[in-house]
XYZ file of C-alpha atoms in Angstrom:
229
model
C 66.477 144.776 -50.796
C 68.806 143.060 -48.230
C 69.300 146.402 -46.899
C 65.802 147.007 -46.156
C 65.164 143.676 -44.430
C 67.643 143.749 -42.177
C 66.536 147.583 -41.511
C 62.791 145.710 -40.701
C 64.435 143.171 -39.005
C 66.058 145.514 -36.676
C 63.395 148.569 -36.143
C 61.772 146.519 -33.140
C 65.121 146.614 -30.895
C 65.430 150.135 -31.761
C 63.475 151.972 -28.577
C 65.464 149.301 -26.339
C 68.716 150.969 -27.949
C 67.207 154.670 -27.786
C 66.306 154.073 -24.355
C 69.591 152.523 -23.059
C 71.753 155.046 -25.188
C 69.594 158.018 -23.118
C 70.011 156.466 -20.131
C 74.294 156.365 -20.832
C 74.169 159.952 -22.511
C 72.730 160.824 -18.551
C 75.103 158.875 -16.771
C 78.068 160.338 -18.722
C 77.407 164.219 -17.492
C 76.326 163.054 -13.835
C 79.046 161.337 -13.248
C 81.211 164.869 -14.039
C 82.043 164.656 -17.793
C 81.429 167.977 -19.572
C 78.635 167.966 -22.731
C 81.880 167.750 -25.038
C 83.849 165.249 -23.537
C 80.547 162.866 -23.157
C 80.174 163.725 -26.890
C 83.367 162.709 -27.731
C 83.021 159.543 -25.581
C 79.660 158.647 -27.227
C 80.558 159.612 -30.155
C 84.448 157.596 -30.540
C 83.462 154.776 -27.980
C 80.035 153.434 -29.480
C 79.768 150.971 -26.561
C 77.091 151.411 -23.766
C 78.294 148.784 -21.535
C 81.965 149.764 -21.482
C 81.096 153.599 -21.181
C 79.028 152.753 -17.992
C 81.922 150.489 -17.027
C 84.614 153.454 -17.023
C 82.479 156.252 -15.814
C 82.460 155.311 -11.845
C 86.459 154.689 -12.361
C 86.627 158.182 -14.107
C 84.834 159.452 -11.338
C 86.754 157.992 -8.705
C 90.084 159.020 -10.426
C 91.433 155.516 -11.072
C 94.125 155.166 -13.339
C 93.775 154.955 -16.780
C 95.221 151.496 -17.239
C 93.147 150.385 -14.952
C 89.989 151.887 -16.985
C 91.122 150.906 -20.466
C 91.539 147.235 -19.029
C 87.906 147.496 -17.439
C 86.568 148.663 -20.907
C 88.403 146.135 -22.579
C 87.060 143.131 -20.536
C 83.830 144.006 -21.042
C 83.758 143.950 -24.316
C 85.966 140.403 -24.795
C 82.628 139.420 -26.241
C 83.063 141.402 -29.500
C 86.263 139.080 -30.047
C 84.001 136.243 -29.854
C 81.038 138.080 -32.511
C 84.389 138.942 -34.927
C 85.384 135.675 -35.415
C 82.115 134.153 -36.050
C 81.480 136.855 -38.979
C 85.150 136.644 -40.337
C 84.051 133.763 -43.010
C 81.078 136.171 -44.125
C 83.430 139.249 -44.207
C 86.974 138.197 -44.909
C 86.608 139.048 -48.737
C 86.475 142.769 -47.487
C 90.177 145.025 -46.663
C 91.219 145.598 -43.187
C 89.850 149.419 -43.207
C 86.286 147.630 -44.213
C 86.141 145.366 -41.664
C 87.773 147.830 -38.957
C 84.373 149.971 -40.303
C 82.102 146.904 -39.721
C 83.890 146.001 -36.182
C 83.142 149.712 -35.089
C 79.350 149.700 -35.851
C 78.410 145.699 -34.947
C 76.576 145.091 -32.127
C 75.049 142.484 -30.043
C 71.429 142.873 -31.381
C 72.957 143.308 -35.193
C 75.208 139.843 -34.432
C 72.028 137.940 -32.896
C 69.841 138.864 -36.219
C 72.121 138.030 -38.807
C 73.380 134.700 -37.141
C 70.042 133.322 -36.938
C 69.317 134.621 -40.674
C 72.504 133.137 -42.400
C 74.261 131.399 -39.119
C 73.541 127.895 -41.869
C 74.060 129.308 -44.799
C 76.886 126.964 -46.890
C 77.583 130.036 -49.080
C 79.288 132.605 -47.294
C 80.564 136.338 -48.151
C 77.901 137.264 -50.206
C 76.949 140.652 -51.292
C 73.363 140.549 -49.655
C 74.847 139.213 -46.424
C 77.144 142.397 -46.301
C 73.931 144.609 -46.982
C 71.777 142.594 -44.724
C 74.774 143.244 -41.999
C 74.888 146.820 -42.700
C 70.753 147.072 -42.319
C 70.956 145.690 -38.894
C 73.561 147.768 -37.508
C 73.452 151.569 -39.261
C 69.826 152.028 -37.572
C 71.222 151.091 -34.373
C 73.961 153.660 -34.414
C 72.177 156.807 -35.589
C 69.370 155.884 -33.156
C 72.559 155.088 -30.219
C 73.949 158.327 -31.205
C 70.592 160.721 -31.072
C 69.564 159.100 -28.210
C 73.100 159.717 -26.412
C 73.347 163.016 -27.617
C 69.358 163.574 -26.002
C 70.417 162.178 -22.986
C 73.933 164.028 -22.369
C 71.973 167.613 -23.359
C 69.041 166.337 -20.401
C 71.304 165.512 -17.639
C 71.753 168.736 -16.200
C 67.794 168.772 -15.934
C 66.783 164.758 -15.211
C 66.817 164.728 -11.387
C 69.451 161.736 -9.638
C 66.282 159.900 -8.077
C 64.828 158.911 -11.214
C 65.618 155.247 -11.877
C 66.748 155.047 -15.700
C 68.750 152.620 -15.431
C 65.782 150.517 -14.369
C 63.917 151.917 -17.477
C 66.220 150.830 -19.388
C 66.428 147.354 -18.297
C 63.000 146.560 -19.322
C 63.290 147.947 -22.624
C 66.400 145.355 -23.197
C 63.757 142.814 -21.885
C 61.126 143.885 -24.132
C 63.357 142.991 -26.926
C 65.173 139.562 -25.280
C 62.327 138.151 -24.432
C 60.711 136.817 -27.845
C 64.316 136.401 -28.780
C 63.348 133.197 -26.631
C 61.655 131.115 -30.044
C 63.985 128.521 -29.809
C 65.319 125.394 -27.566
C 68.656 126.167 -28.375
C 67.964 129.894 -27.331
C 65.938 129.152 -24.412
C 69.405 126.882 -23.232
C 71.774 129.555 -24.020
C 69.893 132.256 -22.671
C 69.281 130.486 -19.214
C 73.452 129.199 -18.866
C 73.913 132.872 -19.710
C 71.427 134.068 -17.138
C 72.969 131.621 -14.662
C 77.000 132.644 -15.201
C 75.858 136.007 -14.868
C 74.068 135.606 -11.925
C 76.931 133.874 -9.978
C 79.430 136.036 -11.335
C 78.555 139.177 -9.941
C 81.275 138.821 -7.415
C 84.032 138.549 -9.743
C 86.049 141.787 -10.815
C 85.887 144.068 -13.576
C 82.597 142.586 -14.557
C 84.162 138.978 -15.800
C 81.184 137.749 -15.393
C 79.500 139.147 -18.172
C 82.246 137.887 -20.366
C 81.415 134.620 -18.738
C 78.164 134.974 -19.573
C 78.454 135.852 -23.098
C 81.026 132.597 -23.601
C 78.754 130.617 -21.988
C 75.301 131.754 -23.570
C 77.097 131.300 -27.168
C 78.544 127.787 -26.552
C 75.643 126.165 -24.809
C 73.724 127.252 -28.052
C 75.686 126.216 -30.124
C 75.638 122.695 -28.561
C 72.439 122.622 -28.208
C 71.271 123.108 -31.680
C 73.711 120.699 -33.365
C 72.240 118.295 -29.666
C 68.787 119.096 -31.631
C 69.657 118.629 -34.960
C 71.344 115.090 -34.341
C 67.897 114.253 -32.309
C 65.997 115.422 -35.685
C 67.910 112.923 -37.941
């Protein structure tokens, strides 16, 4: 049952993921990968934002501290989703929760904060299945989509703006997100850290973003809930 909702919960951000999965599948063979090594990337990375990190460092022939370090900043912000789900999943052994770290993702952390983000009890068996409804879909539909877009990219002429495409899919799905005070704060500090951070290297300011977005929130709900008293 807790399966399934989180499955429904998740189904809408699905074409946002297909979409932005194509998109990287694409980028991975135009940028000079072979079909099998973007499989393999796809397929043993499982993160869009740190695959399109690496691949203009690949290309240039960078070194490869330089791209695992690049990768690795990127995705500082999945040190940030671990250790808010550690109380729900710290019941679990190490190889179970290695599993879990492999297949979360933003849109699966986002839906199951806001469903048990209050919850007193924590580490329950429907949260785990919940969890796992959010973030299976997302991979096999992450995966297909790749594996659609690395088999295309021989054919997809360079002038066609994906990436664009793919930006307003992420939208469509962000946008009613937005149901909230505290999400409206968060995602506007976000939006504004990312903004000015452009300049910075290796894409810090995402990670600034991400920091940013989740703290302001989480101010400004408890700012909300005190007002509510």
């Amino acid at each position: 049952m807790a399966f399934r909702q989180g499955v429904r919960t998740v189904v809408p951000a699905l074409i946002a993921t297909g979409t932005w999965g194509m998109v990287t599948g694409v980028a991975m063979v135009k940028s000079g990968l072979t079909e099998s090594m973007a499989l393999a990337m796809t397929l043993m990375m499982y993160a869009g934002s740190a695959q399109l990190t690496s691949l203009p460092l690949i290309a240039a022939g960078a070194p490869l501290w330089l791209i695992f370090m690049a990768g690795f900043v990127v995705n500082l912000r999945f040190i940030i989703f671990g250790a808010a789900l550690h109380p729900y999943f710290r019941h679990l052994s190490w190889p179970r929760r290695l599993g879990l770290g492999y297949f979360t993702t933003d849109m699966g952390f986002v839906f199951f904060m806001s469903k048990y983000g209050d919850d007193a009890d924590r580490g329950t068996r429907e949260q785990l299945w919940f969890f796992l409804g959010t973030i299976v879909p997302g991979w096999l539909t992450w995966q297909a989509a790749s594996i659609v877009g690395i088999y295309l990219g021989g054919i997809v002429p360079t002038d066609w703006s994906l990436d664009f495409a793919a930006v307003l899919a992420l939208l469509a799905i962000t946008i009613p997100l937005a149901n909230s005070k505290p999400m409206l704060i968060s995602m506007l500090a976000a939006g504004i850290v990312a903004w000015v951070g452009q300049l910075l290297p290796l894409r810090l300011g995402l990670v600034a973003a991400v920091v940013t977005g989740i703290v302001s929130g989480m101010l400004a709900e408890r700012f909300f809930k005190k007002g509510a008293k």
